[in-house]
Short mmCIF file of C-alpha atoms in Angstrom, two decimals:
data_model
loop_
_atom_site.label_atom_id
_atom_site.label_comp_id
_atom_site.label_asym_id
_atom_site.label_seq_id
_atom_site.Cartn_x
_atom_site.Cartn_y
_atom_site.Cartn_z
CA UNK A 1 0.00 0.00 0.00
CA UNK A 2 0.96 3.58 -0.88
CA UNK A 3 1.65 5.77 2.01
CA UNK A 4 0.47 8.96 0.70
CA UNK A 5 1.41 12.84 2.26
CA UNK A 6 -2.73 12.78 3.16
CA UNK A 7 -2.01 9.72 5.08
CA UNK A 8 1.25 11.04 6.71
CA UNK A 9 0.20 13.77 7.98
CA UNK A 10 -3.23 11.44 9.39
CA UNK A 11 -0.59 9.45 11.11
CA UNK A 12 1.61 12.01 12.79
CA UNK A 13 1.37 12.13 16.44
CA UNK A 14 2.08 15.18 19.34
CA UNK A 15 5.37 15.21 20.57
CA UNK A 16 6.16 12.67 23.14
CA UNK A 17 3.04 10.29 21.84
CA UNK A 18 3.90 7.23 19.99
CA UNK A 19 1.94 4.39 18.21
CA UNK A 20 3.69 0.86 20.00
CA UNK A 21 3.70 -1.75 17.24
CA UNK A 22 4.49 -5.68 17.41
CA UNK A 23 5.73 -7.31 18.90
CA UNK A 24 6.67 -4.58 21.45
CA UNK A 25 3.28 -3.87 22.40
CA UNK A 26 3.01 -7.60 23.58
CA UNK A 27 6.07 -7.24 24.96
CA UNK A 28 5.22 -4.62 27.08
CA UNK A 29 1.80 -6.20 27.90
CA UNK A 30 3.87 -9.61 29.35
CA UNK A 31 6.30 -7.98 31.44
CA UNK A 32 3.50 -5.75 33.20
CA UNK A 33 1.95 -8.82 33.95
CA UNK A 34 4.90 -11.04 35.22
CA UNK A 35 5.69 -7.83 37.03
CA UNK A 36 2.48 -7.83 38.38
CA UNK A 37 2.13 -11.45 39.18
CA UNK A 38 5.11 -11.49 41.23
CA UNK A 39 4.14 -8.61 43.51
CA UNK A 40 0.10 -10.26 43.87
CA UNK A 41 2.77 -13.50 44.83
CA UNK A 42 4.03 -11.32 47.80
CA UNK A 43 0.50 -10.05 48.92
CA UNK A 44 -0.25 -7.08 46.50
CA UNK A 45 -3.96 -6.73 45.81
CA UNK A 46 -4.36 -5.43 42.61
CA UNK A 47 -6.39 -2.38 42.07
CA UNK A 48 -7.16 0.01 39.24
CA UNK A 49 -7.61 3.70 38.88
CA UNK A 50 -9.35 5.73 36.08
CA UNK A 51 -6.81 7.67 33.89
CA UNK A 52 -9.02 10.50 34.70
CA UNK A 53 -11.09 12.46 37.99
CA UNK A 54 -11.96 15.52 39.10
CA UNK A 55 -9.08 17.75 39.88
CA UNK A 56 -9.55 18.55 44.01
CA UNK A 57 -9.18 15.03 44.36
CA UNK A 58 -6.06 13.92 41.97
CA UNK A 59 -4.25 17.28 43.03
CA UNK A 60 -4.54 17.49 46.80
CA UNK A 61 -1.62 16.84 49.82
CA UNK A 62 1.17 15.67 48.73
CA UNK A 63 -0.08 14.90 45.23
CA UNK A 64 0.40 18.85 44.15
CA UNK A 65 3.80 17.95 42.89
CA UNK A 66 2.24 16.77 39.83
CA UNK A 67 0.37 19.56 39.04
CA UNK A 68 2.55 21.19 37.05
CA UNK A 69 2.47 17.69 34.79
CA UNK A 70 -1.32 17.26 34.57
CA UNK A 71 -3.37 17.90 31.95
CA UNK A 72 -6.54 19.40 32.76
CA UNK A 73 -10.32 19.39 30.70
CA UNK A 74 -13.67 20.33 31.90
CA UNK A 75 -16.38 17.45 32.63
CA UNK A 76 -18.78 18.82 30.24
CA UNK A 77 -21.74 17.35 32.54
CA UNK A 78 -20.59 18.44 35.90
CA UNK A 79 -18.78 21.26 34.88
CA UNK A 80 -15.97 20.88 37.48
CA UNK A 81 -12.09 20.40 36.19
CA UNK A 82 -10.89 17.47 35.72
CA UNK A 83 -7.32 16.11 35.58
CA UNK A 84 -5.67 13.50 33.55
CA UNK A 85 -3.59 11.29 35.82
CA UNK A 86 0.10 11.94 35.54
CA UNK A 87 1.23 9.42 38.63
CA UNK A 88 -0.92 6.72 39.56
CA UNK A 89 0.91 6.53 43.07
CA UNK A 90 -1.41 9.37 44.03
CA UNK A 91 -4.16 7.81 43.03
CA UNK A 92 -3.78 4.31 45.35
CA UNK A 93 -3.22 6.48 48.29
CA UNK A 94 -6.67 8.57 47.00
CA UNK A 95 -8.27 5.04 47.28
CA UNK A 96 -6.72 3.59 50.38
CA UNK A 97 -7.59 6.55 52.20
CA UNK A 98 -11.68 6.50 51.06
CA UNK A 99 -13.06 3.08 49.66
CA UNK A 100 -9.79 1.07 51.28
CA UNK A 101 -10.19 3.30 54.53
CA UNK A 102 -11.70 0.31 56.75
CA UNK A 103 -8.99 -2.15 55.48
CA UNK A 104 -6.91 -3.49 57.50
CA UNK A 105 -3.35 -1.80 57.91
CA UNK A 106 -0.46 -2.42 56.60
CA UNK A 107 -2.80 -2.28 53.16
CA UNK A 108 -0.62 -3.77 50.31
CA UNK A 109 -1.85 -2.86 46.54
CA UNK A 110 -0.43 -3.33 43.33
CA UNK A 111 -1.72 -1.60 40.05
CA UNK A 112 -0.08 -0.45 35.99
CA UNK A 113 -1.67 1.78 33.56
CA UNK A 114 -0.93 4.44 31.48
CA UNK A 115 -0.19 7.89 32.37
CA UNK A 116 0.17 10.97 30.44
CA UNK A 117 2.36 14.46 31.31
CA UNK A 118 2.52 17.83 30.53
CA UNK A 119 5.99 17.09 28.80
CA UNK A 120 8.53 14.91 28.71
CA UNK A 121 12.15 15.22 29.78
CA UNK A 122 15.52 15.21 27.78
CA UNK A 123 16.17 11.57 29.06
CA UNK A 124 12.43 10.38 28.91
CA UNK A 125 10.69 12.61 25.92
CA UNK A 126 7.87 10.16 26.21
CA UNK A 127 4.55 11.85 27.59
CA UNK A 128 2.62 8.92 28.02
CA UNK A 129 4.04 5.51 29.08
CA UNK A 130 2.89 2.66 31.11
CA UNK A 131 3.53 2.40 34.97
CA UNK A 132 3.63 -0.28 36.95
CA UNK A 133 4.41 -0.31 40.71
CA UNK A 134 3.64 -1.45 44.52
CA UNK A 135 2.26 0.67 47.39
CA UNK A 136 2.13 0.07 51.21
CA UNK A 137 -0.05 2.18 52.80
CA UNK A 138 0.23 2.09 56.65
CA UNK A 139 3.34 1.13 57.35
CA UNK A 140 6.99 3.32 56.70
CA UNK A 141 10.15 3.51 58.29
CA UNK A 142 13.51 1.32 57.27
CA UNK A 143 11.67 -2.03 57.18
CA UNK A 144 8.39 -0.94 55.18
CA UNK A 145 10.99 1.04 52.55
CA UNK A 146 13.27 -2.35 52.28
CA UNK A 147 10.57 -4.10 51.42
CA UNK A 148 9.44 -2.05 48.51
CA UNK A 149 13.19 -2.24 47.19
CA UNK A 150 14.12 -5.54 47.47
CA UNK A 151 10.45 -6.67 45.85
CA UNK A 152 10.94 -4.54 43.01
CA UNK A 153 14.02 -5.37 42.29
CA UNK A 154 13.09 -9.12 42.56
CA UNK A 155 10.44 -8.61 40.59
CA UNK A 156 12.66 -6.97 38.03
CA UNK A 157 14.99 -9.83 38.02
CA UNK A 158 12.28 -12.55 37.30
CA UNK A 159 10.77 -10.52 34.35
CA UNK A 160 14.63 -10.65 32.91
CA UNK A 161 16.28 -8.20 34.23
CA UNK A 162 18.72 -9.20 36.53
CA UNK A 163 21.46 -6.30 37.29
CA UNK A 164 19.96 -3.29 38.84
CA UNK A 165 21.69 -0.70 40.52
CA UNK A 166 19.77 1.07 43.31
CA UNK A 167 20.59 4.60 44.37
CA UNK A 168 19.77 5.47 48.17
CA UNK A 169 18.25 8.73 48.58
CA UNK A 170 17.03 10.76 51.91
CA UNK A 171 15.43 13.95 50.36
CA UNK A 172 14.40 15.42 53.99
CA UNK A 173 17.98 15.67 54.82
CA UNK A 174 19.53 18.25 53.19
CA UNK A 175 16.45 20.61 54.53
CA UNK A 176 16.67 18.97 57.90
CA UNK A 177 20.65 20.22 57.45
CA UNK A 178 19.96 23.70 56.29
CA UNK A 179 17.30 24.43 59.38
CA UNK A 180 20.11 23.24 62.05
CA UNK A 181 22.58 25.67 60.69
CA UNK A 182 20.06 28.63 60.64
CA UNK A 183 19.77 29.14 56.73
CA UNK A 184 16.77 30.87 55.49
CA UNK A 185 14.59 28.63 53.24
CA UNK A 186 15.29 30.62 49.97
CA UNK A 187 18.94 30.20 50.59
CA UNK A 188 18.52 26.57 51.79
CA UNK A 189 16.39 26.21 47.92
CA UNK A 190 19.34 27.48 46.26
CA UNK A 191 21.98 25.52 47.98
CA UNK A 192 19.86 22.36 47.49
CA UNK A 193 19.78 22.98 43.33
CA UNK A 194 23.47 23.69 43.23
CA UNK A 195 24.26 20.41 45.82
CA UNK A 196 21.81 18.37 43.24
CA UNK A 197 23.58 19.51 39.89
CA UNK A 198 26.95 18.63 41.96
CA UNK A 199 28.32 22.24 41.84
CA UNK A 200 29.69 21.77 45.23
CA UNK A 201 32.11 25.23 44.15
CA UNK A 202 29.70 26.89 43.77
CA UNK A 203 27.72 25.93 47.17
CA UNK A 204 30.44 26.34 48.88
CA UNK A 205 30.33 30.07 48.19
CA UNK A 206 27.19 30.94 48.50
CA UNK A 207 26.65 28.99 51.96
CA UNK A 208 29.00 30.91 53.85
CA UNK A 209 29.41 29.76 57.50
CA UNK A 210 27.25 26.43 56.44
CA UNK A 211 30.03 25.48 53.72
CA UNK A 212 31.82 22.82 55.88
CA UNK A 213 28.98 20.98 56.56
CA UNK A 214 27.69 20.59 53.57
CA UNK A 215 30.73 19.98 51.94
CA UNK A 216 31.26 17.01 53.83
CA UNK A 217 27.85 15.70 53.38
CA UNK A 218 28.61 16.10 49.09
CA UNK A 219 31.56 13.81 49.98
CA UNK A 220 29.16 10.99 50.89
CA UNK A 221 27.66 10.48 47.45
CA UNK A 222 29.14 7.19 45.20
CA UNK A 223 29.10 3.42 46.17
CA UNK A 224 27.88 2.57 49.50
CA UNK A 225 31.10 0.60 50.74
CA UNK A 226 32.67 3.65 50.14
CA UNK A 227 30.12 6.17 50.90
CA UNK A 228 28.74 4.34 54.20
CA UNK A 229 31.65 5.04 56.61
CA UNK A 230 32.02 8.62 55.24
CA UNK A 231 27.86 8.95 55.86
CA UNK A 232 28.03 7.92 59.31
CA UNK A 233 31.49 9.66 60.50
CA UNK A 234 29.69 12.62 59.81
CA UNK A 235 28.78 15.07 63.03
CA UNK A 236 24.81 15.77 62.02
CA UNK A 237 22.68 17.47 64.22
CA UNK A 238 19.18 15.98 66.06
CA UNK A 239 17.07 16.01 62.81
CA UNK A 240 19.54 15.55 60.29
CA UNK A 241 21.23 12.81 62.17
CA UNK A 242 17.97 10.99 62.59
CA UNK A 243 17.44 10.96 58.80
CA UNK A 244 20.80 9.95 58.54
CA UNK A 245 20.49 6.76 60.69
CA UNK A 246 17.75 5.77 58.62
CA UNK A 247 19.16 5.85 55.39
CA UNK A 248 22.24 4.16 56.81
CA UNK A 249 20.39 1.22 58.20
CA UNK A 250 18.03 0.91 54.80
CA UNK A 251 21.00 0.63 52.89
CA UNK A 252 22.76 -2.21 55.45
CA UNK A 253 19.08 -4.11 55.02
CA UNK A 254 19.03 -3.70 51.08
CA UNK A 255 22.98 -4.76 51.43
CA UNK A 256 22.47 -8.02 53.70
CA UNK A 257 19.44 -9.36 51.71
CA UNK A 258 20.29 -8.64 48.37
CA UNK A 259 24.09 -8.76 48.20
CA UNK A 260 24.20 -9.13 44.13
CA UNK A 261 22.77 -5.70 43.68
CA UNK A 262 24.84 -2.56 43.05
CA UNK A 263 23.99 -0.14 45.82
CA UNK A 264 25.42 3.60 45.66
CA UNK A 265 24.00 6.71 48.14
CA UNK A 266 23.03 10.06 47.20
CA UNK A 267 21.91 11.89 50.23
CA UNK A 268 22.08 15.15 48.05
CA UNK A 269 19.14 14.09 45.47
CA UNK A 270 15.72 15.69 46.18
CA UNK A 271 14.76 16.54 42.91
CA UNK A 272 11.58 14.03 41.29
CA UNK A 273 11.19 13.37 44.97
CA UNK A 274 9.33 16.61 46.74
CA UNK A 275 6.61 15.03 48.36
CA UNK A 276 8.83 12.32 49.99
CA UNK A 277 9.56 12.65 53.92
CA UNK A 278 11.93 9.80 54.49
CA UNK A 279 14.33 7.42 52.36
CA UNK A 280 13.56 7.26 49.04
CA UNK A 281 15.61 5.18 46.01
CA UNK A 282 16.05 5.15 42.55
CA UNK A 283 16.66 2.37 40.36
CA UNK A 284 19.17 2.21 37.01
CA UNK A 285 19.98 -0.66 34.58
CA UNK A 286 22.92 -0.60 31.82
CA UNK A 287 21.44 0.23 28.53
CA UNK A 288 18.41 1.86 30.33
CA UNK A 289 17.65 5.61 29.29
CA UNK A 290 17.20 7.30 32.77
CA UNK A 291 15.41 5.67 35.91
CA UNK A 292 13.58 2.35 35.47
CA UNK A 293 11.60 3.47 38.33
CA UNK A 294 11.61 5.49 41.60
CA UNK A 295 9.96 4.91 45.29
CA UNK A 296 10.24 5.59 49.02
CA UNK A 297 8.08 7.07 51.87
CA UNK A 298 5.44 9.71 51.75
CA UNK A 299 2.36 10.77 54.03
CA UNK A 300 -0.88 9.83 53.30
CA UNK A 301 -4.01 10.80 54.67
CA UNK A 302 -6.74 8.92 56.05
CA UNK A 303 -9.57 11.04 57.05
CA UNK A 304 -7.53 14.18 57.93
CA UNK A 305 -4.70 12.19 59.83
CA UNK A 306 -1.67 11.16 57.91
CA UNK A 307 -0.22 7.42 58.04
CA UNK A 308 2.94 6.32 56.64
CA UNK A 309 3.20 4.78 52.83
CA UNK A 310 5.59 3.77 50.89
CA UNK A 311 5.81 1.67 47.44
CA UNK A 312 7.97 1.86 44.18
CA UNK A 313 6.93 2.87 40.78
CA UNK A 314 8.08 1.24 37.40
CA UNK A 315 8.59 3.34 34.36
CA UNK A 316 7.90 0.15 31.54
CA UNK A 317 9.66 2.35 28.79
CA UNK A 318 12.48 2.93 30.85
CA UNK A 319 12.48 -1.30 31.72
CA UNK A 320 11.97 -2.60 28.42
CA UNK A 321 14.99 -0.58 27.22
CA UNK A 322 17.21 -2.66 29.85
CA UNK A 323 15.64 -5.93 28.81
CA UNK A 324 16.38 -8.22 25.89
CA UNK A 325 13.56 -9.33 23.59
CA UNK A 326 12.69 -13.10 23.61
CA UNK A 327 12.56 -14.62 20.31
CA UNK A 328 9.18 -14.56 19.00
CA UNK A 329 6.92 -17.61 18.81
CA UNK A 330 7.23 -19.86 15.66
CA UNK A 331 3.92 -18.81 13.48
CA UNK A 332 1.95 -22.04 10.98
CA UNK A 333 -0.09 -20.77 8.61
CA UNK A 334 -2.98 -22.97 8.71
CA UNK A 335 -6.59 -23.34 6.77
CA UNK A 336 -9.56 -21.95 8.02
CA UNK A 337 -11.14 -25.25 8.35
CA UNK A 338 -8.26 -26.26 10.60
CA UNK A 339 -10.39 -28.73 13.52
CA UNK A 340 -10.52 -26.71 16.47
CA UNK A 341 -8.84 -29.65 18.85
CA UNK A 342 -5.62 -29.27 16.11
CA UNK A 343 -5.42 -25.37 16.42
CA UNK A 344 -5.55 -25.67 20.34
CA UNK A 345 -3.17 -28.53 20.44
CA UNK A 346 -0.69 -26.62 18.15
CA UNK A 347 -1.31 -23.54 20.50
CA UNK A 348 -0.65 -25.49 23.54
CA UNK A 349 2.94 -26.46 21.99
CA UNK A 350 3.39 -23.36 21.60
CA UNK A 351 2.83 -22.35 17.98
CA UNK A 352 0.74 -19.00 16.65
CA UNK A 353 -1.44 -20.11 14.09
CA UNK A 354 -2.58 -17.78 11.46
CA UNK A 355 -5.47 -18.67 9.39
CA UNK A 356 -5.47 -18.36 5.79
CA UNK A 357 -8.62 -16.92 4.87
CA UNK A 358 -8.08 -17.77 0.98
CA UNK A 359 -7.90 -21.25 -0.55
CA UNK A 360 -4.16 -20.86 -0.75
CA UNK A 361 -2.38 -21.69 2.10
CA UNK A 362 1.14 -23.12 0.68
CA UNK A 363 4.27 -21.51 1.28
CA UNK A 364 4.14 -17.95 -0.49
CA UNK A 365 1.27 -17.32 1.04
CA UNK A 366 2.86 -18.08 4.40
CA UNK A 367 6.19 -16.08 3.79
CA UNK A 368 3.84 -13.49 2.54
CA UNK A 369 2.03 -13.49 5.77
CA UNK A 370 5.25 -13.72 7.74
CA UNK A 371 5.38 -17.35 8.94
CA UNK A 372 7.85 -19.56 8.69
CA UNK A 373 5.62 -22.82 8.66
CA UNK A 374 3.08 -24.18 6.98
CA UNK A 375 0.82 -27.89 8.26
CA UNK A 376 1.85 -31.23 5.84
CA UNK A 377 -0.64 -33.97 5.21
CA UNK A 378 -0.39 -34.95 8.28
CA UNK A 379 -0.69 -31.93 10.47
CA UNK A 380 2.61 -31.26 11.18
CA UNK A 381 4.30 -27.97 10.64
CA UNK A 382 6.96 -27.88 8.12
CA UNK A 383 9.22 -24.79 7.67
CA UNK A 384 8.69 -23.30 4.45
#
């Protein structure tokens, strides 16, 4: 078929929208499943969330960090804004905290689905990929955050992906830091980029009095068996010292059960992680553009109180870029009339069978049709 400049220009898509053709979308679709699968096999209830709500309730607590992602329409029967979901992370703690409210705590859920932004970034242009991901709502601290690490990256290794490197994060600390020492919060904003983009020259300067202190803490950023003993020879005051225990003992836990995973520490990182209050992580994979995923601890509220949560998040574009594809399944071409017992026992043995809805079904109508086998007299497939 012709592909004309009419049906070009039919075909072309926003920015940071794509069309997902085979096999990748089935790809996609199996390892959101395993992914899924494994985390239901650890007590993850799956739930699901519609990709869009009224606004008040996708864009309220913690959950304004998004805001500046989400797209927004008017329900044109209620007339109230509405908001496309840009995180479904805020959603599960929206649900856990109404129709989940009763259920017993800690409240394990599971969910994927698609989400659409605002705009993309230089690493990630996409605007609309699939998450996948694990929240426990209830329960934080050390343990609860462990738990979310080590069964995502389990989860990653059974779906095929085997060497993950998780970076160790503790966005409240920095803050924590900058309140001992008496900085105002503008300042403590600005020395917080600068200590994120590594300009630790630069920070220096501008925090005065303060520079010491945080130039020792930027010394405590690489591989934890090197960054470790620098993190916890550091003199830290009440607050900050607190946040530093923590992050010290999740990454001794992570360590211990999972020794074949590459663990570095980056107490400087805040940014992607604003609504956070305690130890967060990050996960990486060679050949993996950006994070595969993200996760940690963050209030939620449950009828004007907060309780603890934590969970991980799975970016699938990011993951199937890490991941090699399996080789497809052999395809038969096979006649219409095939007896349905034959088609499901060649299914069952793992063959795709295509029917041939013409009277030819030899072998250039199967290379045509791109399979590589066709059924002999006696219902066997024979490559072609």
């Amino acid at each position: 078929m012709t592909v004309t400049a009419k049906t070009a220009a039919r075909a072309l898509l926003p920015n940071g929208l794509r069309d997902v053709l085979p096999p990748d979308a089935a790809f996609e679709v199996a390892t959101v499943e395993h992914l899924v699968s494994v985390f239901a096999a650890n007590g993850y209830d799956r739930v699901k969330t519609p990709l869009i709500e009224f606004e008040e309730g996708l864009l309220t607590g913690a959950s304004r960090a998004t805001a500046g992602q989400t797209f927004r329409v008017m329900d044109p029967i209620t007339q109230r804004m509405m908001g496309l979901r840009a995180d479904i992370t805020i959603q599960v703690a929206r649900l856990a905290a109404s129709r989940l409210a009763k259920a017993p705590r800690p409240l394990r859920l599971t969910y994927s689905g698609q989400v659409l932004r605002v705009k993309g970034t230089q690493l990630r242009p996409e605007r609309q990929f699939t998450q996948a991901g694990i929240e426990l709502i209830g329960a934080g601290g050390v343990d609860a955050i462990a738990e979310s690490v080590l069964l995502t990256v389990e989860a990653l290794a059974q779906a095929g992906l085997p060497r993950v490197t998780v970076d160790l994060n503790c966005p409240p600390l920095v803050p924590a830091l900058c309140r001992a020492l008496g900085l105002s919060e503008d300042l403590a904003g600005e020395l917080r980029k600068l200590l994120e983009q590594k300009d630790f020259t630069a920070a220096a300067a501008l925090a005065g009095d303060a520079a010491g202190a945080l130039s020792a803490l930027s010394g405590t950023v690489g591989p934890a068996e090197r960054a470790l003993p620098a993190l916890a020879a550091l003199d830290l005051p009440g607050e900050a010292a607190g946040h530093r225990d923590a992050l010290l003992a999740l990454a001794r836990k992570v360590m211990i059960a999972a020794p074949e995973v590459d663990v570095t520490v980056d107490p400087l990182e805040h940014k992607g992680f604003e609504y956070y209050t305690g130890c967060s992580f990050a996960l990486f994979a060679q050949g993996a553009r950006g994070e595969l995923g993200r996760g940690g601890e963050y209030p939620g509220d449950l009828n004007g109180t907060v309780e603890p949560c934590c969970g991980a998040t799975l970016y699938m574009d990011a993951v199937l870029d890490g991941m090699v594809r399996p080789a497809p399944a052999p395809r038969v071409l096979v006649a219409s009339t095939l007896a349905r017992t034959t088609r499901r026992a060649l299914q069952a043995d793992g063959w795709v069978t295509v029917p041939a809805l013409t009277a030819e079904a030899g072998a250039a109508e199967a290379r045509r049709l791109g399979c590589g086998h066709v059924l002999d007299d006696e219902g066997r497939p024979v490559a072609v």
